[in-house]
Amino acid sequence: MKEKYKPLFEPFTFKSGVTIDNRIVMAPMTTNSAFENGMVTTDEHNYYKRRTKGLGAVITSCAQVREDGKFAGSLSAASDMHIESLAKLADTIKSTGTKAILQIFHVGRMGSARTLRGLQPVSASAIAAMRENAEIPRALADEEIHDIIEAFGQATRRAILAGFDGVEIHGANTYLIQQFFSPHSNQRDDHWGGTLEKRMNFPLAVVDSVKAAIKKHADRPFILGYRISPEEIEEPGITLDDTLALLRELKEKELDYIHISTGHYLQSSIRNSEDQTPVLKAIVETVGADTPIIGVGQIITPDDAISAIEELNLPLLAIGRELIVEPDWIIKVKTGKESTIRTEIHLEDRADLAFPDAMWEYIQTRPGWLPIVK
Ligand SMILES: Cc1cc2nc3c(=O)[nH]c(=O)nc-3n(C[C@H](O)[C@H](O)[C@H](O)COP(=O)(O)O)c2cc1C
């Protein structure tokens, strides 16, 4: 390995006591290839087996905590029936020597009646997302909100029994937890909304529920992470100041890490184009001394990774698409073969890349997501 890449390969120990071998984790990326009932398919096993060796940890595709929180092809952690299937996934990842973290989520208003078998999607308020064909969700009743909070704890118990090394609460990318924090999707005036503080109540209650499940069921150190999208473009929408306030509260929860979901690791505010400071910089300065931050977004080369660590003072990095494109990324950097890292997908590489068919089809509907050379 080149001397300059050594900082990427320093082990890291989380507050919970789990140690990972290096600073690179695989970003959660849904493969859309679970069975209809949320069980893991052979396609998904092959996809992970091909690209997890040598990474510090893998954060899985998101798994719903309840059946009314799914999208097509998402994994499920919604019932005890799923434990065996999840255990096989944990085994697949861990058999390559990597730590396995299950991402848990509820889709909220980003769901559709079609994938929910006729059920109307649910959310904080009956307000549709700002996207084409978005359905108007049903506002959850107080009792249902408590049930969903409990479901996050139950999904955590299942992840523990399945042998995962941790869970990541998916509080980002416009799903239900973010919907409760957002002044766009949450226009309630009860305990769960109305002020910035009350919009934090659902995310914080989910964290407490997950922490209680870990305390009760984990007989080994178990990682707890939380993913957040720092801003929303909607008006009203989540501002960076809102996020910094939530992060200060999350800091008190003694999480193992907070994962900041941005399109580029150097991304500045999407709401205030006059401020060119990377949002990650403001976040690291606010809570980074107490809570390890994971940065993500467009990390392609090991030089990008080093610059993210050094410029932003980040302890950990997640890589998403580039690990689809180059499953041997970490091994190539470790063995000094970084000049052979692939940055494009050629059609003839599709089998070698162990692309699940459903994921391949999905990617075709998102031109520009992956650098596919036709
Ligand atoms: C195919 C695909 C699926 C994704 N699925 C998830 C997901 O399940 N959960 C999540 O938090 N983010 C998901 N993301 C976002 C990634 O985790 C990551 O934040 C994003 O791709 C930017 O990082 P990158 O430039 O390294 O790919 C997905 C991204 C892609 C491309």
CSV table of C-alpha atoms and ligand atoms in Angstrom, one decimal:
chain,number,residue,atom,x,y,z
A,1,MET,CA,0.0,0.0,0.0
A,2,LYS,CA,1.2,3.5,-0.7
A,3,GLU,CA,2.3,5.4,2.4
A,4,LYS,CA,-0.2,8.2,1.7
A,5,TYR,CA,-3.2,5.8,1.9
A,6,LYS,CA,-2.2,4.4,5.3
A,7,PRO,CA,-4.7,6.7,7.2
A,8,LEU,CA,-7.5,4.8,5.4
A,9,PHE,CA,-6.3,1.5,6.9
A,10,GLU,CA,-6.2,2.5,10.6
A,11,PRO,CA,-8.6,0.5,12.7
A,12,PHE,CA,-11.4,2.3,14.4
A,13,THR,CA,-13.1,1.4,17.7
A,14,PHE,CA,-16.7,2.6,18.2
A,15,LYS,CA,-18.1,3.7,21.7
A,16,SER,CA,-20.0,0.4,21.8
A,17,GLY,CA,-16.6,-1.5,21.7
A,18,VAL,CA,-16.8,-2.9,18.2
A,19,THR,CA,-13.6,-2.4,16.2
A,20,ILE,CA,-13.4,-2.2,12.4
A,21,ASP,CA,-10.3,-2.9,10.5
A,22,ASN,CA,-10.3,0.3,8.4
A,23,ARG,CA,-12.1,3.6,7.7
A,24,ILE,CA,-14.1,2.6,4.6
A,25,VAL,CA,-17.7,1.3,4.9
A,26,MET,CA,-20.1,0.4,2.1
A,27,ALA,CA,-22.9,2.9,1.9
A,28,PRO,CA,-26.4,1.4,2.2
A,29,MET,CA,-27.7,0.8,-1.4
A,30,THR,CA,-31.0,-1.0,-2.0
A,31,THR,CA,-30.7,-3.7,-4.7
A,32,ASN,CA,-34.5,-3.8,-5.1
A,33,SER,CA,-34.1,-7.6,-5.3
A,34,ALA,CA,-35.7,-9.0,-2.1
A,35,PHE,CA,-38.5,-11.5,-2.6
A,36,GLU,CA,-42.0,-10.0,-2.4
A,37,ASN,CA,-42.2,-11.0,1.3
A,38,GLY,CA,-38.9,-9.2,2.1
A,39,MET,CA,-36.7,-12.3,2.3
A,40,VAL,CA,-33.2,-12.1,1.0
A,41,THR,CA,-32.6,-13.5,-2.5
A,42,THR,CA,-29.6,-15.4,-3.8
A,43,ASP,CA,-29.0,-12.5,-6.1
A,44,GLU,CA,-28.5,-10.2,-3.1
A,45,HIS,CA,-26.2,-12.7,-1.4
A,46,ASN,CA,-24.0,-12.9,-4.5
A,47,TYR,CA,-23.9,-9.1,-4.8
A,48,TYR,CA,-22.6,-8.7,-1.2
A,49,LYS,CA,-20.3,-11.7,-1.4
A,50,ARG,CA,-18.6,-10.1,-4.5
A,51,ARG,CA,-17.8,-6.7,-2.9
A,52,THR,CA,-17.6,-6.8,0.9
A,53,LYS,CA,-14.2,-8.4,1.5
A,54,GLY,CA,-11.7,-6.0,3.1
A,55,LEU,CA,-14.1,-3.3,3.9
A,56,GLY,CA,-14.4,-2.0,7.5
A,57,ALA,CA,-18.1,-2.6,7.5
A,58,VAL,CA,-21.1,-2.9,5.2
A,59,ILE,CA,-24.3,-1.0,5.8
A,60,THR,CA,-27.0,-3.1,4.0
A,61,SER,CA,-29.9,-2.1,1.8
A,62,CYS,CA,-32.7,-0.6,3.9
A,63,ALA,CA,-35.0,-3.1,5.6
A,64,GLN,CA,-38.6,-2.1,6.6
A,65,VAL,CA,-39.6,-2.4,10.2
A,66,ARG,CA,-43.2,-2.9,9.3
A,67,GLU,CA,-45.0,-4.2,6.2
A,68,ASP,CA,-46.7,-0.8,5.6
A,69,GLY,CA,-43.2,0.8,5.4
A,70,LYS,CA,-41.9,-1.0,2.3
A,71,PHE,CA,-41.1,-0.3,-1.3
A,72,ALA,CA,-40.8,-2.8,-4.1
A,73,GLY,CA,-37.9,-5.2,-3.5
A,74,SER,CA,-36.9,-3.8,-0.1
A,75,LEU,CA,-35.6,-6.2,2.6
A,76,SER,CA,-37.8,-6.8,5.6
A,77,ALA,CA,-37.1,-7.0,9.3
A,78,ALA,CA,-40.8,-6.7,10.1
A,79,SER,CA,-41.5,-10.1,11.6
A,80,ASP,CA,-39.7,-12.9,13.4
A,81,MET,CA,-40.2,-15.0,10.3
A,82,HIS,CA,-37.5,-12.8,8.7
A,83,ILE,CA,-34.8,-13.6,11.3
A,84,GLU,CA,-33.5,-16.7,9.5
A,85,SER,CA,-33.3,-14.9,6.2
A,86,LEU,CA,-31.5,-11.9,7.8
A,87,ALA,CA,-29.1,-14.3,9.6
A,88,LYS,CA,-28.0,-15.7,6.2
A,89,LEU,CA,-27.4,-12.2,5.0
A,90,ALA,CA,-25.4,-11.3,8.1
A,91,ASP,CA,-23.4,-14.5,7.6
A,92,THR,CA,-22.7,-13.8,3.9
A,93,ILE,CA,-21.2,-10.4,4.9
A,94,LYS,CA,-19.4,-11.5,8.0
A,95,SER,CA,-17.9,-14.5,6.2
A,96,THR,CA,-15.8,-12.1,4.2
A,97,GLY,CA,-14.3,-10.8,7.4
A,98,THR,CA,-16.4,-7.6,7.4
A,99,LYS,CA,-18.8,-6.2,10.0
A,100,ALA,CA,-22.5,-6.2,9.0
A,101,ILE,CA,-24.8,-3.3,9.9
A,102,LEU,CA,-28.5,-3.6,9.0
A,103,GLN,CA,-30.2,-0.4,7.9
A,104,ILE,CA,-33.7,-0.1,9.2
A,105,PHE,CA,-36.4,2.2,7.9
A,106,HIS,CA,-40.1,3.0,7.2
A,107,VAL,CA,-41.0,4.4,3.8
A,108,GLY,CA,-43.8,6.7,5.0
A,109,ARG,CA,-45.2,8.9,2.3
A,110,MET,CA,-42.7,7.7,-0.3
A,111,GLY,CA,-44.6,4.4,-0.4
A,112,SER,CA,-47.4,3.7,-2.9
A,113,ALA,CA,-50.7,1.8,-2.7
A,114,ARG,CA,-49.5,-0.4,-5.5
A,115,THR,CA,-46.5,-1.8,-3.5
A,116,LEU,CA,-48.5,-1.7,-0.2
A,117,ARG,CA,-51.2,-4.0,-1.7
A,118,GLY,CA,-53.9,-1.4,-1.7
A,119,LEU,CA,-53.0,0.3,1.6
A,120,GLN,CA,-52.7,4.1,1.6
A,121,PRO,CA,-49.2,5.2,2.5
A,122,VAL,CA,-48.8,6.8,6.0
A,123,SER,CA,-46.9,9.8,7.2
A,124,ALA,CA,-46.8,12.6,9.8
A,125,SER,CA,-49.4,14.6,7.9
A,126,ALA,CA,-51.6,14.1,4.9
A,127,ILE,CA,-49.3,15.9,2.5
A,128,ALA,CA,-47.9,14.4,-0.6
A,129,ALA,CA,-44.2,14.5,-1.4
A,130,MET,CA,-43.0,17.0,-4.1
A,131,ARG,CA,-42.5,14.4,-6.8
A,132,GLU,CA,-44.4,13.2,-9.8
A,133,ASN,CA,-47.3,10.8,-9.0
A,134,ALA,CA,-46.7,11.1,-5.3
A,135,GLU,CA,-49.8,9.8,-3.4
A,136,ILE,CA,-51.4,11.7,-0.5
A,137,PRO,CA,-50.6,9.8,2.6
A,138,ARG,CA,-52.8,9.2,5.7
A,139,ALA,CA,-51.8,11.1,8.8
A,140,LEU,CA,-50.8,8.6,11.5
A,141,ALA,CA,-52.8,8.5,14.8
A,142,ASP,CA,-50.9,8.9,18.0
A,143,GLU,CA,-51.3,5.2,18.9
A,144,GLU,CA,-49.9,4.2,15.5
A,145,ILE,CA,-46.9,6.4,15.9
A,146,HIS,CA,-46.1,4.6,19.2
A,147,ASP,CA,-46.5,1.2,17.4
A,148,ILE,CA,-44.0,2.3,14.7
A,149,ILE,CA,-41.5,3.5,17.3
A,150,GLU,CA,-41.8,0.1,19.0
A,151,ALA,CA,-41.4,-1.6,15.5
A,152,PHE,CA,-37.9,0.0,15.2
A,153,GLY,CA,-37.0,-1.6,18.5
A,154,GLN,CA,-38.4,-5.0,17.4
A,155,ALA,CA,-36.5,-4.8,14.1
A,156,THR,CA,-33.3,-4.1,16.2
A,157,ARG,CA,-34.0,-7.2,18.3
A,158,ARG,CA,-34.3,-9.3,15.1
A,159,ALA,CA,-31.0,-7.8,13.8
A,160,ILE,CA,-29.3,-8.8,17.0
A,161,LEU,CA,-30.7,-12.4,16.9
A,162,ALA,CA,-29.7,-12.6,13.2
A,163,GLY,CA,-26.1,-12.0,14.1
A,164,PHE,CA,-25.6,-8.4,12.8
A,165,ASP,CA,-22.9,-6.3,14.3
A,166,GLY,CA,-25.2,-3.2,14.4
A,167,VAL,CA,-28.1,-1.3,13.0
A,168,GLU,CA,-28.3,2.1,11.2
A,169,ILE,CA,-31.5,4.0,11.7
A,170,HIS,CA,-32.4,5.5,8.4
A,171,GLY,CA,-33.4,9.0,9.2
A,172,ALA,CA,-32.5,10.3,5.8
A,173,ASN,CA,-33.4,10.5,2.1
A,174,THR,CA,-37.1,11.6,2.7
A,175,TYR,CA,-38.4,8.5,4.4
A,176,LEU,CA,-40.7,8.4,7.5
A,177,ILE,CA,-38.2,9.5,10.1
A,178,GLN,CA,-37.2,12.5,8.0
A,179,GLN,CA,-40.9,13.2,7.3
A,180,PHE,CA,-41.5,13.7,11.0
A,181,PHE,CA,-38.5,16.1,11.2
A,182,SER,CA,-39.5,18.1,8.1
A,183,PRO,CA,-41.8,21.1,8.4
A,184,HIS,CA,-43.0,20.3,4.9
A,185,SER,CA,-44.3,16.8,5.7
A,186,ASN,CA,-45.0,17.4,9.4
A,187,GLN,CA,-47.7,20.0,10.0
A,188,ARG,CA,-49.1,18.4,13.2
A,189,ASP,CA,-49.8,20.4,16.3
A,190,ASP,CA,-49.6,17.6,18.9
A,191,HIS,CA,-46.6,16.0,20.7
A,192,TRP,CA,-45.1,15.1,17.3
A,193,GLY,CA,-45.1,18.5,15.5
A,194,GLY,CA,-45.7,22.2,15.6
A,195,THR,CA,-42.2,23.4,16.7
A,196,LEU,CA,-38.7,22.4,15.8
A,197,GLU,CA,-38.4,20.7,19.2
A,198,LYS,CA,-41.6,18.7,18.7
A,199,ARG,CA,-40.6,17.7,15.2
A,200,MET,CA,-37.5,16.0,16.9
A,201,ASN,CA,-39.7,13.9,19.2
A,202,PHE,CA,-40.3,11.1,16.7
A,203,PRO,CA,-36.6,10.7,15.6
A,204,LEU,CA,-35.5,10.8,19.2
A,205,ALA,CA,-38.1,8.3,20.3
A,206,VAL,CA,-37.0,5.9,17.6
A,207,VAL,CA,-33.4,6.2,18.9
A,208,ASP,CA,-34.6,5.5,22.5
A,209,SER,CA,-36.6,2.5,21.3
A,210,VAL,CA,-33.6,1.1,19.4
A,211,LYS,CA,-31.3,1.7,22.4
A,212,ALA,CA,-33.6,0.0,24.7
A,213,ALA,CA,-33.7,-3.1,22.4
A,214,ILE,CA,-29.9,-3.2,22.3
A,215,LYS,CA,-29.7,-2.9,26.1
A,216,LYS,CA,-32.2,-5.7,26.5
A,217,HIS,CA,-31.2,-8.1,23.8
A,218,ALA,CA,-27.5,-7.7,22.8
A,219,ASP,CA,-25.1,-10.0,24.6
A,220,ARG,CA,-22.2,-8.5,22.7
A,221,PRO,CA,-21.0,-5.0,21.6
A,222,PHE,CA,-23.5,-3.7,19.0
A,223,ILE,CA,-23.2,-0.7,16.8
A,224,LEU,CA,-25.9,2.0,16.7
A,225,GLY,CA,-25.7,4.5,13.8
A,226,TYR,CA,-28.1,7.2,12.5
A,227,ARG,CA,-28.3,8.5,9.0
A,228,ILE,CA,-29.5,12.0,8.3
A,229,SER,CA,-30.1,14.3,5.3
A,230,PRO,CA,-28.8,17.7,6.4
A,231,GLU,CA,-31.3,19.8,4.3
A,232,GLU,CA,-34.4,19.8,2.2
A,233,ILE,CA,-35.1,21.9,-0.9
A,234,GLU,CA,-38.8,22.2,-0.1
A,235,GLU,CA,-40.3,25.4,1.3
A,236,PRO,CA,-40.8,25.0,4.2
A,237,GLY,CA,-38.0,22.4,4.5
A,238,ILE,CA,-35.3,21.2,6.8
A,239,THR,CA,-32.6,23.8,7.2
A,240,LEU,CA,-29.0,23.3,8.2
A,241,ASP,CA,-29.7,25.0,11.5
A,242,ASP,CA,-32.6,22.6,12.2
A,243,THR,CA,-30.2,19.7,11.5
A,244,LEU,CA,-27.5,21.1,13.8
A,245,ALA,CA,-30.1,21.4,16.5
A,246,LEU,CA,-31.2,17.7,16.0
A,247,LEU,CA,-27.5,16.7,15.9
A,248,ARG,CA,-27.0,18.3,19.3
A,249,GLU,CA,-29.8,16.2,20.7
A,250,LEU,CA,-28.5,13.1,19.0
A,251,LYS,CA,-25.1,13.7,20.5
A,252,GLU,CA,-26.6,13.2,23.9
A,253,LYS,CA,-27.7,9.7,22.8
A,254,GLU,CA,-24.2,8.4,22.7
A,255,LEU,CA,-24.5,6.9,19.2
A,256,ASP,CA,-21.6,5.1,17.6
A,257,TYR,CA,-21.8,7.3,14.5
A,258,ILE,CA,-23.9,9.7,12.6
A,259,HIS,CA,-23.9,9.3,8.8
A,260,ILE,CA,-24.5,12.4,6.7
A,261,SER,CA,-26.2,11.7,3.4
A,262,THR,CA,-25.0,14.1,0.8
A,263,GLY,CA,-24.6,13.8,-3.0
A,264,HIS,CA,-20.9,14.9,-2.7
A,265,TYR,CA,-18.7,14.9,0.3
A,266,LEU,CA,-17.8,18.6,-0.3
A,267,GLN,CA,-21.5,19.6,-0.9
A,268,SER,CA,-22.4,23.1,0.4
A,269,SER,CA,-25.8,24.2,1.4
A,270,ILE,CA,-28.6,23.4,-1.2
A,271,ARG,CA,-30.8,26.1,0.4
A,272,ASN,CA,-28.2,29.0,0.6
A,273,SER,CA,-26.0,29.2,-2.5
A,274,GLU,CA,-24.1,32.1,-1.0
A,275,ASP,CA,-22.5,29.9,1.6
A,276,GLN,CA,-19.9,27.6,-0.1
A,277,THR,CA,-18.8,25.9,3.1
A,278,PRO,CA,-19.2,22.1,2.9
A,279,VAL,CA,-22.1,21.2,5.2
A,280,LEU,CA,-20.0,18.3,6.6
A,281,LYS,CA,-17.5,20.9,7.9
A,282,ALA,CA,-20.2,22.7,9.9
A,283,ILE,CA,-21.5,19.3,11.2
A,284,VAL,CA,-18.1,18.0,12.2
A,285,GLU,CA,-17.4,21.3,14.0
A,286,THR,CA,-20.7,21.1,15.9
A,287,VAL,CA,-20.8,17.4,17.0
A,288,GLY,CA,-17.7,15.7,15.6
A,289,ALA,CA,-15.7,15.9,18.8
A,290,ASP,CA,-18.3,13.7,20.5
A,291,THR,CA,-19.8,11.6,17.8
A,292,PRO,CA,-17.9,10.1,14.9
A,293,ILE,CA,-19.3,11.3,11.6
A,294,ILE,CA,-19.4,9.3,8.4
A,295,GLY,CA,-19.1,11.3,5.2
A,296,VAL,CA,-20.3,10.0,1.8
A,297,GLY,CA,-20.8,11.1,-1.8
A,298,GLN,CA,-18.7,10.8,-5.0
A,299,ILE,CA,-15.7,9.2,-3.3
A,300,ILE,CA,-14.2,7.5,-6.4
A,301,THR,CA,-10.4,7.4,-5.9
A,302,PRO,CA,-8.3,6.8,-2.8
A,303,ASP,CA,-7.1,10.4,-3.2
A,304,ASP,CA,-10.7,11.5,-2.8
A,305,ALA,CA,-10.9,9.5,0.3
A,306,ILE,CA,-7.8,10.9,1.8
A,307,SER,CA,-8.9,14.5,0.9
A,308,ALA,CA,-12.3,13.9,2.6
A,309,ILE,CA,-10.6,12.6,5.8
A,310,GLU,CA,-8.0,15.3,5.9
A,311,GLU,CA,-10.0,18.4,4.7
A,312,LEU,CA,-13.1,17.6,6.7
A,313,ASN,CA,-11.5,15.9,9.7
A,314,LEU,CA,-13.7,12.8,9.1
A,315,PRO,CA,-13.0,9.6,11.0
A,316,LEU,CA,-15.0,7.4,8.6
A,317,LEU,CA,-16.2,7.3,5.0
A,318,ALA,CA,-18.9,5.5,3.1
A,319,ILE,CA,-18.6,4.6,-0.5
A,320,GLY,CA,-21.7,3.7,-2.5
A,321,ARG,CA,-21.7,3.6,-6.3
A,322,GLU,CA,-18.0,3.2,-6.8
A,323,LEU,CA,-18.2,-0.1,-4.9
A,324,ILE,CA,-20.8,-1.3,-7.4
A,325,VAL,CA,-18.5,-0.3,-10.2
A,326,GLU,CA,-15.3,-1.6,-8.6
A,327,PRO,CA,-16.0,-4.4,-6.1
A,328,ASP,CA,-12.2,-4.8,-5.5
A,329,TRP,CA,-11.7,-1.2,-4.6
A,330,ILE,CA,-10.4,-1.7,-1.1
A,331,ILE,CA,-8.2,-4.7,-2.0
A,332,LYS,CA,-6.7,-2.7,-4.9
A,333,VAL,CA,-5.8,0.2,-2.6
A,334,LYS,CA,-4.5,-2.1,0.1
A,335,THR,CA,-2.2,-4.0,-2.3
A,336,GLY,CA,-0.9,-0.8,-4.2
A,337,LYS,CA,-2.9,-1.6,-7.3
A,338,GLU,CA,-5.0,1.6,-7.2
A,339,SER,CA,-4.1,2.5,-10.8
A,340,THR,CA,-6.3,-0.5,-11.9
A,341,ILE,CA,-9.4,0.8,-10.1
A,342,ARG,CA,-12.3,0.8,-12.6
A,343,THR,CA,-14.5,3.9,-12.8
A,344,GLU,CA,-16.9,2.8,-15.5
A,345,ILE,CA,-19.1,-0.2,-16.0
A,346,HIS,CA,-18.8,-2.1,-19.3
A,347,LEU,CA,-21.7,-4.3,-20.3
A,348,GLU,CA,-19.4,-7.3,-20.5
A,349,ASP,CA,-18.5,-6.9,-16.8
A,350,ARG,CA,-22.1,-7.3,-15.6
A,351,ALA,CA,-21.7,-10.9,-14.5
A,352,ASP,CA,-18.4,-10.3,-12.8
A,353,LEU,CA,-20.0,-7.4,-10.9
A,354,ALA,CA,-22.8,-9.7,-9.6
A,355,PHE,CA,-25.5,-7.3,-10.4
A,356,PRO,CA,-28.9,-8.5,-9.2
A,357,ASP,CA,-31.3,-8.4,-12.3
A,358,ALA,CA,-33.8,-6.3,-10.4
A,359,MET,CA,-31.1,-3.7,-9.5
A,360,TRP,CA,-29.9,-3.6,-13.1
A,361,GLU,CA,-33.4,-2.9,-14.4
A,362,TYR,CA,-33.9,-0.2,-11.7
A,363,ILE,CA,-30.6,1.5,-12.6
A,364,GLN,CA,-31.7,1.7,-16.2
A,365,THR,CA,-34.7,3.9,-15.1
A,366,ARG,CA,-32.2,6.4,-13.5
A,367,PRO,CA,-29.9,7.6,-16.3
A,368,GLY,CA,-26.7,9.1,-14.9
A,369,TRP,CA,-26.8,7.2,-11.6
A,370,LEU,CA,-24.0,4.8,-12.7
A,371,PRO,CA,-21.3,5.3,-15.3
A,372,ILE,CA,-22.4,2.6,-17.7
A,373,VAL,CA,-20.6,2.5,-21.0
A,374,LYS,CA,-22.9,1.2,-23.7
B,1,LIG,C1,-28.8,2.1,-6.2
B,1,LIG,C2,-28.7,2.9,-5.0
B,1,LIG,C3,-29.5,2.5,-3.9
B,1,LIG,C4,-29.5,3.3,-2.7
B,1,LIG,N1,-30.2,2.9,-1.6
B,1,LIG,C5,-30.1,3.5,-0.4
B,1,LIG,C6,-30.6,2.9,0.8
B,1,LIG,O1,-31.2,1.8,0.8
B,1,LIG,N2,-30.5,3.6,1.9
B,1,LIG,C7,-29.8,4.8,2.0
B,1,LIG,O2,-29.7,5.4,3.1
B,1,LIG,N3,-29.2,5.3,0.9
B,1,LIG,C8,-29.3,4.7,-0.3
B,1,LIG,N4,-28.6,5.2,-1.4
B,1,LIG,C9,-27.7,6.4,-1.3
B,1,LIG,C10,-26.3,5.9,-1.0
B,1,LIG,O3,-26.2,5.3,0.3
B,1,LIG,C11,-25.3,7.1,-1.1
B,1,LIG,O4,-25.6,8.0,-0.1
B,1,LIG,C12,-25.3,7.8,-2.4
B,1,LIG,O5,-25.3,6.9,-3.5
B,1,LIG,C13,-24.1,8.8,-2.6
B,1,LIG,O6,-22.9,8.1,-2.4
B,1,LIG,P1,-21.9,7.6,-3.7
B,1,LIG,O7,-21.7,8.8,-4.5
B,1,LIG,O8,-20.7,7.0,-3.1
B,1,LIG,O9,-22.8,6.6,-4.4
B,1,LIG,C14,-28.7,4.5,-2.6
B,1,LIG,C15,-27.9,4.9,-3.7
B,1,LIG,C16,-27.9,4.1,-4.9
B,1,LIG,C17,-27.1,4.5,-6.0
